[in-house]
Each structure stands twice: as structure tokens, then as C-alpha cells.
Short mmCIF file of C-alpha atoms in Angstrom, two decimals:
data_model
loop_
_atom_site.label_atom_id
_atom_site.label_comp_id
_atom_site.label_asym_id
_atom_site.label_seq_id
_atom_site.Cartn_x
_atom_site.Cartn_y
_atom_site.Cartn_z
CA UNK A 18 99.73 93.53 112.05
CA UNK A 19 100.43 95.01 109.03
CA UNK A 20 102.82 91.52 108.03
CA UNK A 21 104.35 90.63 104.06
CA UNK A 22 106.98 87.48 104.74
CA UNK A 23 109.64 86.16 102.17
CA UNK A 24 111.79 84.11 101.87
CA UNK A 25 115.33 85.33 101.66
CA UNK A 26 117.23 83.70 98.87
CA UNK A 27 116.32 82.28 95.53
CA UNK A 28 119.04 80.96 93.10
CA UNK A 29 117.94 80.03 89.37
CA UNK A 30 119.87 78.64 86.25
CA UNK A 31 119.66 80.53 82.99
CA UNK A 32 116.90 80.64 81.03
CA UNK A 33 114.95 78.48 83.83
CA UNK A 34 112.35 80.02 85.48
CA UNK A 35 112.04 81.46 89.35
CA UNK A 36 109.38 82.52 91.55
CA UNK A 37 109.13 84.27 94.18
CA UNK A 38 106.85 83.78 97.02
CA UNK A 39 105.31 86.54 99.51
CA UNK A 40 102.62 86.30 102.12
CA UNK A 41 100.70 89.19 103.35
CA UNK A 42 98.10 89.62 106.39
CA UNK A 43 96.15 93.00 105.69
CA UNK A 44 92.31 91.48 103.62
CA UNK A 45 91.50 93.82 103.00
CA UNK A 46 95.11 94.91 100.74
CA UNK A 47 93.78 97.55 97.12
CA UNK A 48 97.34 96.56 95.09
CA UNK A 49 99.50 94.24 95.44
CA UNK A 50 103.13 95.40 94.49
CA UNK A 51 106.62 93.65 93.39
CA UNK A 52 109.70 95.55 92.96
CA UNK A 53 113.20 94.76 91.79
CA UNK A 54 116.02 96.58 93.72
CA UNK A 55 119.67 96.28 92.68
CA UNK A 56 122.45 96.90 94.60
CA UNK A 57 123.44 100.33 95.83
CA UNK A 58 119.95 101.80 93.51
CA UNK A 59 116.16 102.38 94.15
CA UNK A 60 113.33 100.34 93.71
CA UNK A 61 111.54 100.10 89.91
CA UNK A 62 108.16 99.31 90.87
CA UNK A 63 108.12 96.00 87.99
CA UNK A 64 104.27 95.25 87.53
CA UNK A 65 101.07 94.83 90.37
CA UNK A 66 98.02 92.97 90.64
CA UNK A 67 93.95 94.02 91.52
CA UNK A 68 93.46 92.62 94.47
CA UNK A 69 90.28 90.95 92.58
CA UNK A 70 92.48 89.65 90.42
CA UNK A 71 94.02 86.34 90.76
CA UNK A 72 96.35 86.23 87.93
CA UNK A 73 98.41 88.90 85.92
CA UNK A 74 101.27 88.21 83.66
CA UNK A 75 103.37 91.05 81.76
CA UNK A 76 105.55 89.82 79.28
CA UNK A 77 108.36 87.44 81.45
CA UNK A 78 106.24 88.38 84.17
CA UNK A 79 103.29 86.68 85.82
CA UNK A 80 101.28 86.86 88.97
CA UNK A 81 99.19 85.21 90.19
CA UNK A 82 97.63 86.12 93.93
CA UNK A 83 95.18 83.19 96.05
CA UNK A 84 93.35 85.81 98.12
CA UNK A 85 92.19 83.09 100.27
CA UNK A 86 95.16 81.93 101.23
CA UNK A 87 96.57 85.84 101.12
CA UNK A 88 99.97 84.54 98.88
CA UNK A 89 101.12 86.89 96.29
CA UNK A 90 103.03 84.84 93.24
CA UNK A 91 106.25 86.72 91.11
CA UNK A 92 107.27 83.97 87.67
CA UNK A 93 109.96 85.41 86.25
CA UNK A 94 109.98 83.44 82.91
CA UNK A 95 113.75 82.05 81.17
CA UNK A 96 115.72 83.49 84.21
CA UNK A 97 118.78 85.98 82.88
CA UNK A 98 121.51 87.22 84.67
CA UNK A 99 120.21 91.12 84.26
CA UNK A 100 116.42 89.70 87.12
CA UNK A 101 119.80 89.09 89.59
CA UNK A 102 118.15 91.86 92.50
CA UNK A 103 116.26 91.79 95.62
CA UNK A 104 112.77 91.76 94.88
CA UNK A 105 110.38 92.52 97.31
CA UNK A 106 107.04 92.01 97.75
CA UNK A 107 104.65 94.73 99.32
CA UNK A 108 101.01 95.79 99.83
CA UNK A 109 98.89 98.45 99.90
CA UNK A 110 97.57 98.91 103.77
CA UNK A 111 94.93 102.06 103.62
CA UNK A 112 94.25 103.58 106.78
CA UNK A 113 92.23 107.45 107.01
CA UNK A 114 93.55 107.52 103.30
CA UNK A 115 96.76 107.03 103.26
CA UNK A 116 97.96 103.95 101.14
CA UNK A 117 101.57 103.61 102.52
CA UNK A 118 102.94 100.16 101.48
CA UNK A 119 104.20 97.70 103.28
CA UNK A 120 106.89 95.33 102.51
CA UNK A 121 108.43 92.12 102.99
CA UNK A 122 112.15 91.56 103.33
CA UNK A 123 113.15 90.89 100.14
CA UNK A 124 113.67 88.15 98.15
CA UNK A 125 117.37 87.53 96.63
CA UNK A 126 117.69 86.32 93.00
CA UNK A 127 120.94 84.83 91.88
CA UNK A 128 121.32 83.65 88.21
CA UNK A 129 123.51 81.01 87.04
CA UNK A 130 124.85 81.65 84.11
CA UNK B 1 109.53 114.45 83.63
CA UNK B 2 112.39 112.94 84.99
CA UNK B 3 111.36 111.18 87.72
CA UNK B 4 111.24 111.77 91.55
CA UNK B 5 115.49 113.03 92.63
CA UNK B 6 116.34 113.20 95.68
CA UNK B 7 119.48 114.82 98.12
CA UNK B 8 122.19 114.37 98.77
CA UNK B 9 123.11 110.48 97.48
CA UNK B 10 125.12 109.87 100.53
CA UNK B 11 125.49 112.08 103.99
CA UNK B 12 128.61 110.56 106.34
CA UNK B 13 127.55 112.47 109.77
CA UNK B 14 128.89 112.63 113.20
CA UNK B 15 127.33 111.15 116.00
CA UNK B 16 125.52 114.29 117.40
CA UNK B 17 125.25 115.56 114.24
CA UNK B 18 122.19 117.52 112.33
CA UNK B 19 121.17 116.05 108.51
CA UNK B 20 118.42 117.50 106.30
CA UNK B 21 117.29 115.70 102.67
CA UNK B 22 115.43 117.08 100.40
CA UNK B 23 113.15 115.50 97.61
CA UNK B 24 111.52 116.44 95.09
CA UNK B 25 108.54 114.28 93.44
CA UNK B 26 107.37 113.46 89.67
CA UNK B 27 106.21 117.58 88.98
CA UNK B 28 101.84 117.72 89.65
CA UNK B 29 102.58 114.27 91.94
CA UNK B 30 100.66 115.23 95.39
CA UNK B 31 100.78 112.45 97.34
CA UNK B 32 104.87 112.42 98.91
CA UNK B 33 106.36 109.26 100.61
CA UNK B 34 108.62 108.45 103.40
CA UNK B 35 110.06 105.62 103.91
CA UNK B 36 113.62 104.26 105.63
CA UNK B 37 115.03 100.81 104.55
CA UNK B 38 117.68 99.70 106.78
CA UNK B 39 121.07 96.29 105.43
CA UNK B 40 118.89 92.58 104.67
CA UNK B 41 115.72 94.73 104.90
CA UNK B 42 112.66 95.92 103.23
CA UNK B 43 111.08 99.69 103.55
CA UNK B 44 109.17 100.56 106.28
CA UNK B 45 107.25 103.62 106.23
CA UNK B 46 107.78 106.60 107.95
CA UNK B 47 105.27 109.99 106.98
CA UNK B 48 103.14 110.77 104.00
CA UNK B 49 102.06 114.30 102.78
CA UNK B 50 98.68 115.41 100.75
CA UNK B 51 100.03 118.05 98.98
CA UNK B 52 101.28 120.22 102.32
CA UNK B 53 99.34 118.21 104.89
CA UNK B 54 101.54 115.50 106.79
CA UNK B 55 98.29 113.42 107.27
CA UNK B 56 100.65 110.48 108.94
CA UNK B 57 103.62 109.60 110.43
CA UNK B 58 104.73 106.98 111.98
CA UNK B 59 105.64 105.33 115.57
CA UNK B 60 108.79 105.18 113.53
CA UNK B 61 109.43 108.47 113.48
CA UNK B 62 111.20 110.17 117.00
CA UNK B 63 111.03 113.46 117.85
CA UNK B 64 113.71 114.18 116.54
CA UNK B 65 112.74 113.34 113.50
CA UNK B 66 110.82 116.35 111.85
CA UNK B 67 109.55 116.23 107.48
CA UNK B 68 108.06 119.06 106.39
CA UNK B 69 106.76 119.73 102.49
CA UNK B 70 105.92 123.48 102.95
CA UNK B 71 104.67 124.54 99.39
CA UNK B 72 102.99 120.91 98.43
CA UNK B 73 105.91 120.33 95.81
CA UNK B 74 109.20 119.01 97.71
CA UNK B 75 109.83 117.87 100.77
CA UNK B 76 113.37 118.02 103.79
CA UNK B 77 113.76 115.02 106.48
CA UNK B 78 115.63 116.12 109.12
CA UNK B 79 117.26 114.23 111.92
CA UNK B 80 118.64 116.29 113.81
CA UNK B 81 121.00 114.66 116.96
CA UNK B 82 122.15 112.01 114.22
CA UNK B 83 122.19 108.82 116.00
CA UNK B 84 123.91 105.29 114.22
CA UNK B 85 121.46 103.75 115.13
CA UNK B 86 119.90 106.49 112.23
CA UNK B 87 121.90 105.15 109.72
CA UNK B 88 120.70 103.94 107.16
CA UNK B 89 119.02 104.32 102.85
CA UNK B 90 116.29 107.00 103.42
CA UNK B 91 113.51 106.73 100.17
CA UNK B 92 111.33 108.75 98.58
CA UNK B 93 107.86 108.12 96.67
CA UNK B 94 106.20 110.18 94.90
CA UNK B 95 102.26 109.24 93.13
CA UNK B 96 99.21 110.78 91.85
CA UNK B 97 96.18 108.83 92.51
CA UNK B 98 95.94 106.62 95.78
CA UNK B 99 98.25 103.66 94.65
CA UNK B 100 101.16 103.44 92.53
CA UNK B 101 104.46 104.43 94.37
CA UNK B 102 107.35 106.10 92.25
CA UNK B 103 110.63 105.78 94.60
CA UNK B 104 113.69 108.52 94.28
CA UNK B 105 117.60 106.74 94.01
CA UNK B 106 117.04 107.33 98.27
CA UNK B 107 120.08 108.92 100.25
CA UNK B 108 121.92 106.16 102.05
CA UNK B 109 122.96 108.04 105.89
CA UNK B 110 126.34 106.74 107.52
CA UNK B 111 126.13 107.75 111.25
CA UNK B 112 129.86 107.49 112.70
#
């Protein structure tokens, strides 16, 4: 079945790098996404990676994809207190033309000053 | 364009009442999605529209739930005879292409 798993919590010190991990099950996913959600807010798209890539860098964000192991990670360099939020990974699952997203449970990142 | 908007942002209702939420997608986006997010969980897919056609509904969408997109622009999600278990954040997203969904701020429903 479709399932996306993430660890629940991560705590880092300001200025350190954060690495948030995710595993997914649908090997046919075309795109994989990282979203950020701050308290009481909607989802903000951070970055995404196409399934035929193994790495994508976007300023402080680096996404690594291991398609064989169905493992996705998000690295945030020089983590700031403003990065404190819940981070969701999502896989895009295509069925009969519907590209619905399957989300993980989210990783709560806490950045300590 | 200001992005996906949802109304209301918050709704408190008593068990058994009907509620209706509205979503206005980014203009020219022909694909519209509804998701539900409960506390401590990631969003779960509810239903999908391409233009005005509802093409997929999740098993989560019981017969008390109905969604419409009458002219292929805004969409409404109605919950009849609300139950406490319906308390959640209801998120709407839209996209122009097959992927890259843009999410609205959500409607938080509390059923007393």
C-alpha cells in the first residue's frame, strides 16, 4: 500500500545542519516533495525532486533521493530559529490521472538558539 | 494572483449541524484537491476535481461529505450531521499541471 514514514522530532542548535529523513513505498512516484508548516498555517512548498534525479540543491536546502531504498532526505544548512516548524515529505501517486499526494506524519524541527 | 484562498478560516459548530467550506484556487488552475489534516498527522487526500468533474474520492469521504466544483473554478466541501471525529483542518490545493500543488491556509473545523 501507500505509506510515507518520517521520524517525529529533531532538535538542532542554531547554525548546525539539520537532516530530515523520509521513506516511501510507491516506486512509481514521479515527484517527491518537501513542505514546511508553521503553527496554525497551511503548507509551504520548499522544494521537490524528480524521481530520475538523485540530488537537488536550492540555496540552503539539499534533497537526496535513493530510489533503490525509497529514501528521501532534506538537509538544511546553517539552520536558523525561523526554520523551526513541521516538515512533511510527500510522494505524488498517480492513479487514473489523479496525482494525489501521500504525506508523511511530519517531523517537528526545533532549533535551539 | 494571491494564491489559494479558503473561507472560513475557522468554524466551530455543534454536533449534528451541517457546515460548508469554500476554496478558491489559483486562477487558471484546472485541478483542485481537498485534504484533511488531524492533529499530529500529515494531510490525507479526500477528493480531486479536474475542471468541474470529480474524478476521485477517498474512502475517508463518507456519505456525509459532498464536494462540488460547479463551474470549474471555486469548490465547496459540505459536511452533513457533523461528528466530533470530523474536527480537523481541511486543506484545499490547486495545480495547473499534473504535479506541484499549491495549498491554501486551510479551514479549521471544531465540532463540539
